[in-house]
PDB file of C-alpha atoms in Angstrom:
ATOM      1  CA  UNK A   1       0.000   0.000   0.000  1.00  0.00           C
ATOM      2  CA  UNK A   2       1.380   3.308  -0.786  1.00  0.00           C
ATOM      3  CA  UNK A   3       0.321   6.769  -0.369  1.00  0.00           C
ATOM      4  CA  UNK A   4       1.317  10.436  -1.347  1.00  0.00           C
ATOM      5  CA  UNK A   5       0.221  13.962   0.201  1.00  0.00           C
ATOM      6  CA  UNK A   6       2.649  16.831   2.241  1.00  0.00           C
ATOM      7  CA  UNK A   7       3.993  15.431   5.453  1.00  0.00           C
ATOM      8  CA  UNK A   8       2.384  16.339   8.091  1.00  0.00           C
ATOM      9  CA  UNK A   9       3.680  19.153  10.321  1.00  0.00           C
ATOM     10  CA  UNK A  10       5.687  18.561  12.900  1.00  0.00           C
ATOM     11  CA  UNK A  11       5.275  21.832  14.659  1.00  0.00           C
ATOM     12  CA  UNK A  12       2.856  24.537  14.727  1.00  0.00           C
ATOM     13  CA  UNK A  13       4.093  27.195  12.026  1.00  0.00           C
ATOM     14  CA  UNK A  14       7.558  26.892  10.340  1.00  0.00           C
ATOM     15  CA  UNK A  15       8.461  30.746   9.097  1.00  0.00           C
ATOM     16  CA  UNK A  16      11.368  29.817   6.529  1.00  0.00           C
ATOM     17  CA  UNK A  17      14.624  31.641   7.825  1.00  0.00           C
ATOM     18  CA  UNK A  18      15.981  32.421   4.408  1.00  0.00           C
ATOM     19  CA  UNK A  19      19.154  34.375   5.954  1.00  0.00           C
ATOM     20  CA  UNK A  20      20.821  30.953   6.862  1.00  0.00           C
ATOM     21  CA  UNK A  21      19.803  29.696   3.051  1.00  0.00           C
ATOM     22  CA  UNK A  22      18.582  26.041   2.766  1.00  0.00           C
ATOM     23  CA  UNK A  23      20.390  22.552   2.078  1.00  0.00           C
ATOM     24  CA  UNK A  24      19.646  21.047  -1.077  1.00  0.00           C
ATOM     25  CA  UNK A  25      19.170  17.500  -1.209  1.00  0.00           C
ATOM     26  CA  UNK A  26      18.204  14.934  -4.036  1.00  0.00           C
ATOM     27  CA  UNK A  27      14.247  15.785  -4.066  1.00  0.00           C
ATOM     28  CA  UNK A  28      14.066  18.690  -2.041  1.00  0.00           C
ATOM     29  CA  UNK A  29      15.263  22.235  -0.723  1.00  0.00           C
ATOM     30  CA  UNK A  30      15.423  22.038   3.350  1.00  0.00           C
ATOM     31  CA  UNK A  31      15.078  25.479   4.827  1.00  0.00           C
ATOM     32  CA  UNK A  32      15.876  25.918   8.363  1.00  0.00           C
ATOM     33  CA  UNK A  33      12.725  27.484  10.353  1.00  0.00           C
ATOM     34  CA  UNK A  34      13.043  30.607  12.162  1.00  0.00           C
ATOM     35  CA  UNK A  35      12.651  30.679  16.037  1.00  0.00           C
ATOM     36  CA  UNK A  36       9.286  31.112  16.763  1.00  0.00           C
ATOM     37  CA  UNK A  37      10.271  34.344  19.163  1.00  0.00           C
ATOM     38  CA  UNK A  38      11.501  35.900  15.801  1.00  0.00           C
ATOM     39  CA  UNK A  39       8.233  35.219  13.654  1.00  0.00           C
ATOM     40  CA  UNK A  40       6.077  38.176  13.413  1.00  0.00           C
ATOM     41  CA  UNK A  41       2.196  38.532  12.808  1.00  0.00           C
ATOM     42  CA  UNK A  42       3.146  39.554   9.389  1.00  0.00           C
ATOM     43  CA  UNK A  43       4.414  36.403   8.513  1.00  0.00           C
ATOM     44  CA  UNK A  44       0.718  34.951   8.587  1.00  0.00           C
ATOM     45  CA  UNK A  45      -1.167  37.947   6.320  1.00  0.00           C
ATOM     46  CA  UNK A  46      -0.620  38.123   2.624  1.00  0.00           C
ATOM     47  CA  UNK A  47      -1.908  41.043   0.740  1.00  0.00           C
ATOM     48  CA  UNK A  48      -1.177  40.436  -2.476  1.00  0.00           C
ATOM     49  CA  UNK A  49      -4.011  39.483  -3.962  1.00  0.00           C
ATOM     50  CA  UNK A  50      -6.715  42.475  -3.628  1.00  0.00           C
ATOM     51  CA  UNK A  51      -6.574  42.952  -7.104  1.00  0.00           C
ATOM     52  CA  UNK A  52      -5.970  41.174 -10.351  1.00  0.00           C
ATOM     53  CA  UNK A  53      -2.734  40.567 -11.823  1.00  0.00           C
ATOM     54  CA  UNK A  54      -2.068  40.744 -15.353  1.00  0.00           C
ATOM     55  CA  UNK A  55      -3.856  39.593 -18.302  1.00  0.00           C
ATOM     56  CA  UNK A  56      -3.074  36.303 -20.697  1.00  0.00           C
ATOM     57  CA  UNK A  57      -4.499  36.647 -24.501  1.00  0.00           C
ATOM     58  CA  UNK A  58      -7.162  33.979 -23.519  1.00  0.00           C
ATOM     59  CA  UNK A  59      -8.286  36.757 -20.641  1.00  0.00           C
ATOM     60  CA  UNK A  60      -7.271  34.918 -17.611  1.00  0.00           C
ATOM     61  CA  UNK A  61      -5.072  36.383 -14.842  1.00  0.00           C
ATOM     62  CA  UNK A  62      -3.750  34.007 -12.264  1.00  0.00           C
ATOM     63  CA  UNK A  63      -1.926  34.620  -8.882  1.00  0.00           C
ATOM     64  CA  UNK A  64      -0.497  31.948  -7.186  1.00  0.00           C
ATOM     65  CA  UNK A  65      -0.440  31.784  -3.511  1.00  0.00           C
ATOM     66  CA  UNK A  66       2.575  29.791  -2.025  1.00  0.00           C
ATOM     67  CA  UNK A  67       5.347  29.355   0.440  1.00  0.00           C
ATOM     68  CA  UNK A  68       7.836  31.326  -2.403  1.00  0.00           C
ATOM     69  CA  UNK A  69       5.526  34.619  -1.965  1.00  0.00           C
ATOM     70  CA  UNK A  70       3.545  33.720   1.363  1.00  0.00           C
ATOM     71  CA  UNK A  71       6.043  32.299   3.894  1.00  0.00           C
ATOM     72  CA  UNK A  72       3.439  31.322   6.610  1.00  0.00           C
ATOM     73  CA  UNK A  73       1.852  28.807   4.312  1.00  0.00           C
ATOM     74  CA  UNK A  74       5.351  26.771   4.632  1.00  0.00           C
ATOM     75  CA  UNK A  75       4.646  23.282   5.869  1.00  0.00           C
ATOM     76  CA  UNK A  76       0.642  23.623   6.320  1.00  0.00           C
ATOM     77  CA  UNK A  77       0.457  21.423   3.216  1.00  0.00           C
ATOM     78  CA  UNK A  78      -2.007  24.020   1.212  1.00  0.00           C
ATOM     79  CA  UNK A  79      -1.962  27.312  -1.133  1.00  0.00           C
ATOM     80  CA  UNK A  80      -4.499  29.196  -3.339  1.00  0.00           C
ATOM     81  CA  UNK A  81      -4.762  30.992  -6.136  1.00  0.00           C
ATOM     82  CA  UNK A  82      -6.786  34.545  -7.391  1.00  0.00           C
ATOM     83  CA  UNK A  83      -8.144  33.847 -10.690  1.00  0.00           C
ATOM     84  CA  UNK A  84      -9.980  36.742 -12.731  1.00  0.00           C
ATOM     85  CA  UNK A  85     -11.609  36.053 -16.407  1.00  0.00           C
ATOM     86  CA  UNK A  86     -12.807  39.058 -18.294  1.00  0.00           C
ATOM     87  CA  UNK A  87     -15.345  38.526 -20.224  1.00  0.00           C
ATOM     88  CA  UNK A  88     -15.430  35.611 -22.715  1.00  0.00           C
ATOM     89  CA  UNK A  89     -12.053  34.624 -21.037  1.00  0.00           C
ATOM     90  CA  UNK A  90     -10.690  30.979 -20.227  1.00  0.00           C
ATOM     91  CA  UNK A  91      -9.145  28.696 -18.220  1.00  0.00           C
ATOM     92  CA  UNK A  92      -7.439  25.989 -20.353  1.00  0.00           C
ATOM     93  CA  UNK A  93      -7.981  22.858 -19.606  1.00  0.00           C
ATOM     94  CA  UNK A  94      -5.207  21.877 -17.252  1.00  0.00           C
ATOM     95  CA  UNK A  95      -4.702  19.708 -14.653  1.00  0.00           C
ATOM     96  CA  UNK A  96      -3.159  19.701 -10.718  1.00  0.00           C
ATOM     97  CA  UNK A  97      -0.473  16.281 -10.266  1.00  0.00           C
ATOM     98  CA  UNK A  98      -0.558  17.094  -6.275  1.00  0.00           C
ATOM     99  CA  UNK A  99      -3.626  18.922  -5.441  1.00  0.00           C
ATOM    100  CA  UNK A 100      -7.599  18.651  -5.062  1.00  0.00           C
ATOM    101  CA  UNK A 101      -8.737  22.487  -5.799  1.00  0.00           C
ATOM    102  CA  UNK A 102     -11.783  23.764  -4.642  1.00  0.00           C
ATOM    103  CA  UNK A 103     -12.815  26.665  -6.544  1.00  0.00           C
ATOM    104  CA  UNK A 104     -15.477  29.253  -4.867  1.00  0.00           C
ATOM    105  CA  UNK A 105     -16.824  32.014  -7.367  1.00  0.00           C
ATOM    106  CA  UNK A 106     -16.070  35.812  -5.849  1.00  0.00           C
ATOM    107  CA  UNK A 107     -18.150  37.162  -8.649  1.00  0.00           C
ATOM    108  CA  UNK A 108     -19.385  36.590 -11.732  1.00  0.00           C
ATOM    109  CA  UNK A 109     -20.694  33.244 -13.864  1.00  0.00           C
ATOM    110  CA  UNK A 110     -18.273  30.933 -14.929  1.00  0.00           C
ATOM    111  CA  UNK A 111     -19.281  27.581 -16.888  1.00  0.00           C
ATOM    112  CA  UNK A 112     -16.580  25.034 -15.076  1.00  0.00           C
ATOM    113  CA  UNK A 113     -15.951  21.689 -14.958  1.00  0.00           C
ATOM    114  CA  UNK A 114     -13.346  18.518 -15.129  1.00  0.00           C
ATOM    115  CA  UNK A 115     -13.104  15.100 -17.496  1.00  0.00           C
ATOM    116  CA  UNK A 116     -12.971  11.754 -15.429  1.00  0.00           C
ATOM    117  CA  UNK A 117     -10.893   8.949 -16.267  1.00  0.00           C
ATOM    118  CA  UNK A 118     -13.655   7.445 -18.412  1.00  0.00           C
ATOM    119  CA  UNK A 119     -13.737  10.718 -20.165  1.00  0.00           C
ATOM    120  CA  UNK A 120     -17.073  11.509 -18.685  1.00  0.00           C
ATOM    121  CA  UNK A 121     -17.432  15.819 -18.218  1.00  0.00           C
ATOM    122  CA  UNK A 122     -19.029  16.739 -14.977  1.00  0.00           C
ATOM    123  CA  UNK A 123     -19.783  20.455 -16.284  1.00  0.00           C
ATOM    124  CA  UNK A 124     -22.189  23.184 -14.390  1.00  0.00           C
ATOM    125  CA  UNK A 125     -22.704  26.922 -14.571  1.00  0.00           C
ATOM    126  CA  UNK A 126     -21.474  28.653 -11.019  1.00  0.00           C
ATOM    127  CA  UNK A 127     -21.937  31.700 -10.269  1.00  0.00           C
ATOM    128  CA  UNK A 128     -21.458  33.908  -6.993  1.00  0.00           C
ATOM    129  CA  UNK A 129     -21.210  32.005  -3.882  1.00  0.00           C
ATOM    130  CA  UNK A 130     -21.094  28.621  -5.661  1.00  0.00           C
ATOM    131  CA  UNK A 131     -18.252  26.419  -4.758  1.00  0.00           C
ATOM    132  CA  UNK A 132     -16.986  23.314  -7.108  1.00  0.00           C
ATOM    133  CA  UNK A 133     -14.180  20.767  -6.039  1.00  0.00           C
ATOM    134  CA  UNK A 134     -11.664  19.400  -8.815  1.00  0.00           C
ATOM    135  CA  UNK A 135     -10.608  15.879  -7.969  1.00  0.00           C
ATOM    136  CA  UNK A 136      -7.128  15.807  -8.063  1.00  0.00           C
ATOM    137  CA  UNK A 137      -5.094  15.149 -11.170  1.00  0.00           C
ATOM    138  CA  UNK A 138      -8.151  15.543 -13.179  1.00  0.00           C
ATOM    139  CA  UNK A 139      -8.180  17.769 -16.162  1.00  0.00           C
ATOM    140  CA  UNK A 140     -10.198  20.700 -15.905  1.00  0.00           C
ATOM    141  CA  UNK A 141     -11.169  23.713 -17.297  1.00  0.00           C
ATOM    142  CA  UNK A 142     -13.055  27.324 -16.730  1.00  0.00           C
ATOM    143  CA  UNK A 143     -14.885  30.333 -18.842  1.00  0.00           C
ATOM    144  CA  UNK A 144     -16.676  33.544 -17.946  1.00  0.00           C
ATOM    145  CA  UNK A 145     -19.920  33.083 -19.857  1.00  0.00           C
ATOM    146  CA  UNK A 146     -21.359  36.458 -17.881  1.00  0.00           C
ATOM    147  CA  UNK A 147     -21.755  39.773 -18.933  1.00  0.00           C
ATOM    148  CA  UNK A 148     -19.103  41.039 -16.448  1.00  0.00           C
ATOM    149  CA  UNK A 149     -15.657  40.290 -15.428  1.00  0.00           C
ATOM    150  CA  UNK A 150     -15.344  37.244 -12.960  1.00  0.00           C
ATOM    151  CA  UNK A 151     -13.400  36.543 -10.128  1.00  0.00           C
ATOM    152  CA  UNK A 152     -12.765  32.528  -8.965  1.00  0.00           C
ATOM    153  CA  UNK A 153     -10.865  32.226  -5.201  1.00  0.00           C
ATOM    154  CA  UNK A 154      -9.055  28.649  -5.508  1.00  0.00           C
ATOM    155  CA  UNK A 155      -7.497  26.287  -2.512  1.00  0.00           C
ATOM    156  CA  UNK A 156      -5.381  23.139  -2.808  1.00  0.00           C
ATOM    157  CA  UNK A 157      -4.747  20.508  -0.058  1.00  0.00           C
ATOM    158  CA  UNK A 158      -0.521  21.091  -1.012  1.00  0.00           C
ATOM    159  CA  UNK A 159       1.660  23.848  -0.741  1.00  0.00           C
ATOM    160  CA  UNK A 160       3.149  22.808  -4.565  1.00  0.00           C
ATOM    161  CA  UNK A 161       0.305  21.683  -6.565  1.00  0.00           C
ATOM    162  CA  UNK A 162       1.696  21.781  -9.811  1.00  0.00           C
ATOM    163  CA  UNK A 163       0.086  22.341 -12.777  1.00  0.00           C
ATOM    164  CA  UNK A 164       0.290  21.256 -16.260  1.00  0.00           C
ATOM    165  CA  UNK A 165      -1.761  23.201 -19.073  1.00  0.00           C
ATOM    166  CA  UNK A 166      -3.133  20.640 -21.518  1.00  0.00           C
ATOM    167  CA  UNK A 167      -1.886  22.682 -25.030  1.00  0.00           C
ATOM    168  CA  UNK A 168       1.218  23.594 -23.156  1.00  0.00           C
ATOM    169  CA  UNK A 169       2.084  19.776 -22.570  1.00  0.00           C
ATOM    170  CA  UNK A 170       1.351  18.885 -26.175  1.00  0.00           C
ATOM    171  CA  UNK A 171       2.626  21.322 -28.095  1.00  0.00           C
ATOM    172  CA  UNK A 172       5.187  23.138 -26.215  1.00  0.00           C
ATOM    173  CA  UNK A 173       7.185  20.628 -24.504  1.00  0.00           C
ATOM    174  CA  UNK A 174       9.029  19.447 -27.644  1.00  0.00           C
ATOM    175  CA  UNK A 175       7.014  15.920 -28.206  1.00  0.00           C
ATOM    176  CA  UNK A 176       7.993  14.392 -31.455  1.00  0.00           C
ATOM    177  CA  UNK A 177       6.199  16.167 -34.676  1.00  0.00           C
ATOM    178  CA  UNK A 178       5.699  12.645 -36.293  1.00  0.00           C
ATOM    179  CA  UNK A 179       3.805  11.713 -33.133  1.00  0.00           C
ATOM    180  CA  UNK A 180       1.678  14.427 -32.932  1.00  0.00           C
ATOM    181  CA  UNK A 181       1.034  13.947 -36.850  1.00  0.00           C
ATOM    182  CA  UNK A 182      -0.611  10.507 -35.904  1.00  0.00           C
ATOM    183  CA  UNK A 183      -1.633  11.578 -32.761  1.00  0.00           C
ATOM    184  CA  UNK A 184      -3.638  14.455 -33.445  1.00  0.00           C
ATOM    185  CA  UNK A 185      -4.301  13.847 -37.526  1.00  0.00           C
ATOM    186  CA  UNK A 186      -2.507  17.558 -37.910  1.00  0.00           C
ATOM    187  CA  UNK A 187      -0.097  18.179 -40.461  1.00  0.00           C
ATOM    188  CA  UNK A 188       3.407  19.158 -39.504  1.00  0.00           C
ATOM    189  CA  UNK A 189       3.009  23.267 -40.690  1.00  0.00           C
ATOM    190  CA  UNK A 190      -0.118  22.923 -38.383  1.00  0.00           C
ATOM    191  CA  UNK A 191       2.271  21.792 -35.788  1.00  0.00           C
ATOM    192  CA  UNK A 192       4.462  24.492 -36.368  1.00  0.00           C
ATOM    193  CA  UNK A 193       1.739  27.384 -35.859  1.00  0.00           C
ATOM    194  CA  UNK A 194       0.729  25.812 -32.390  1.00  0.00           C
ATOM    195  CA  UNK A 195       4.410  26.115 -31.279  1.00  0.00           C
ATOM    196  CA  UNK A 196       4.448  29.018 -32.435  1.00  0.00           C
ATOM    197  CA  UNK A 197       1.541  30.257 -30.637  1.00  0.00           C
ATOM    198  CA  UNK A 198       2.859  28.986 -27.641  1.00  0.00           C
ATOM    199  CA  UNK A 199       6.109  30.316 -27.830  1.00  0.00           C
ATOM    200  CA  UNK A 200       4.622  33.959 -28.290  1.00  0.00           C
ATOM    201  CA  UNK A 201       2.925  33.825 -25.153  1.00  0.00           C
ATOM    202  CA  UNK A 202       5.610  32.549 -23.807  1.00  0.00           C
ATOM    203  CA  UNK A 203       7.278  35.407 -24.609  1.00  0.00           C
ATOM    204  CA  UNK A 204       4.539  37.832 -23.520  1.00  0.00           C
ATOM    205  CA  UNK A 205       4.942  36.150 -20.283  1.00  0.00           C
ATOM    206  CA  UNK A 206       8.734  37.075 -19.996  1.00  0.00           C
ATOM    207  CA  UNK A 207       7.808  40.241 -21.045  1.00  0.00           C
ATOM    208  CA  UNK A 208       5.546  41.426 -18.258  1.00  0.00           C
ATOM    209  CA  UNK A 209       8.008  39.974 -15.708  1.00  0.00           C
ATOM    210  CA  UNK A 210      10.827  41.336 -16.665  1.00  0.00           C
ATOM    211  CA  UNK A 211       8.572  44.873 -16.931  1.00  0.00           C
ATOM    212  CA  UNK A 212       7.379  43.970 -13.347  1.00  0.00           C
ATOM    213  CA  UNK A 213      11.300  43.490 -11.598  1.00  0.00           C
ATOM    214  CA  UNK A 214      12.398  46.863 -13.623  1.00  0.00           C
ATOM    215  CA  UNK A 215      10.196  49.398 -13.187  1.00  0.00           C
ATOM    216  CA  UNK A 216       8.246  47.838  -9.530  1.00  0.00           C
ATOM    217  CA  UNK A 217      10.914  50.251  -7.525  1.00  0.00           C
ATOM    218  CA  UNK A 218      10.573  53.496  -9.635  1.00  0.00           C
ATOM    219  CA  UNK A 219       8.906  56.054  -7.971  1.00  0.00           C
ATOM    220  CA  UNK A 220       7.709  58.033 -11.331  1.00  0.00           C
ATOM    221  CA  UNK A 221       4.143  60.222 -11.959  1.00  0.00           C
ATOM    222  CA  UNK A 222       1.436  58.226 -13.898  1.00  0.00           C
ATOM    223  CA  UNK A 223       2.102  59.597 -17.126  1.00  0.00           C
ATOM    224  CA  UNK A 224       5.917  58.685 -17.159  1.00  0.00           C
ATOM    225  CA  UNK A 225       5.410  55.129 -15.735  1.00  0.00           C
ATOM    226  CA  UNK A 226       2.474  54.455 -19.092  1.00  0.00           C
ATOM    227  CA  UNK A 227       5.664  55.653 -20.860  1.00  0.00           C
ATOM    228  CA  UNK A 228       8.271  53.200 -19.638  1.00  0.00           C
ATOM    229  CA  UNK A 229       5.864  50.553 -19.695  1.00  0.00           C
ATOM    230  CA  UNK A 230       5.571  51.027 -23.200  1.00  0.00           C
ATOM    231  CA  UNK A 231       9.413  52.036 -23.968  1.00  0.00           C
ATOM    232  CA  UNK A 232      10.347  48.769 -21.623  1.00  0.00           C
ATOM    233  CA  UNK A 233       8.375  46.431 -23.639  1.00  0.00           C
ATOM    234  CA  UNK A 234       9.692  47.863 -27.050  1.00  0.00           C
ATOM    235  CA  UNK A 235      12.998  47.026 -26.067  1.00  0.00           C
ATOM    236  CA  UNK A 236      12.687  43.125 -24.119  1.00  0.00           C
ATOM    237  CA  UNK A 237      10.685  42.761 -27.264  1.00  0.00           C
ATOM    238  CA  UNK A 238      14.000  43.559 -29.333  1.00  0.00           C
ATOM    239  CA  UNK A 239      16.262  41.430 -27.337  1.00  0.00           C
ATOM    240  CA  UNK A 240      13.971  38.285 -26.848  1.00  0.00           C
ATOM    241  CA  UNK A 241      14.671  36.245 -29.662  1.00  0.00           C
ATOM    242  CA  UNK A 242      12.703  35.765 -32.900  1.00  0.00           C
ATOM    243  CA  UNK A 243       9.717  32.960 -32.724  1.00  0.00           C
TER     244      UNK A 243
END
């Protein structure tokens, strides 16, 4: 008989102490916990998700709640996520390798659902105040079918979930093209767009990061920071390689 899940705690909170750095081993990265007498009430409020972050082309933005941004979450085996779908938007079908997710609707009227293992969907309009549980490692999937923006609050029983995005896995992981040929019945210059899709937004990705790190500690009037957002993304857009 065998089992997986996050070890239980041992202890009641474990605060990472990232000034003494953390010992690597084969599977895992062991941080030494700070003395409890050090650990501040801070350490247990996040605040980082009162709004929405920013926007993919398919009108989702995600913000993932872990131990990396939320260090009081270390070692309680959980973390969550803010999810916000304009209108029209989606969640691509993706799945969690760790993690059941429940996901409670903030707003809005999402159509939502998973595919079993028998590749039954179990599909439902929520809306606000409606709560629907992903079984873990299933493939599911969300889209804001309302007239208004949407916001979805989701939890998962791990502090690393993990996720894998469905056209991500096929198409931008470097499977074989002849596979996919037979696979998917697509030619290989249909093959090509998808990757080529993918690496774009990709790119887009890198792009808003990278705008995030520079400009996050410049204290500049409205007006200038539209400017260097602009100016910024002219020139990663330069440097980033050609698709």
């Amino acid at each position: 008989m065998t089992s997986a899940s996050d070890p239980d705690p041992v202890q009641d909170f474990c605060i990472p102490n990232t000034e003494l750095g953390s010992t690597t081993t084969t599977r895992f990265n062991l941080v030494t916990c700070k003395n409890p007498k050090e650990v501040s009430p801070e350490e247990f409020v996040f605040s980082g998700i009162k709004s929405p972050g920013n926007f993919s082309d398919t009108g989702l933005s995600a913000i993932s709640v872990n131990p990396s941004v939320f260090p009081g979450l270390n070692t309680l085996g959980m973390s969550f996520v803010r999810a916000d779908l304009k209108v029209g938007g989606i969640n691509a079908p993706h799945f969690h390798p760790r993690a059941t997710e429940i996901a409670y609707v903030v707003k809005g009227k999402v159509y939502s659902g998973f595919v079993d293992s028998t590749n039954r969907v179990f599909a439902k309009i929520i809306e606000q105040g409606e709560v629907m549980v992903f079984p873990r490692g299933v493939v599911h999937f969300q889209m804001n079918i309302g007239k208004s923006s949407a916001t979805i609050f989701g939890s998962f029983n791990s502090q690393n979930p993990g996720t894998h995005r469905i056209p991500n896995i096929i198409f931008g992981s470097g499977i074989n093209d002849e596979l996919l040929e037979k696979a998917f019945g697509l030619t290989l210059e249909q093959i090509s767009v998808m990757r080529r899709k993918l690496i774009f937004h990709k790119k887009q990705g890198q792009i808003l990061i990278l705008k995030h790190k520079f400009l996050r500690n410049m204290s500049l009037p409205y007006f200038l920071v539209t400017f260097m957002h602009s100016l910024v993304t002219e020139i990663f857009l330069y440097l980033l390689p050609n698709c």
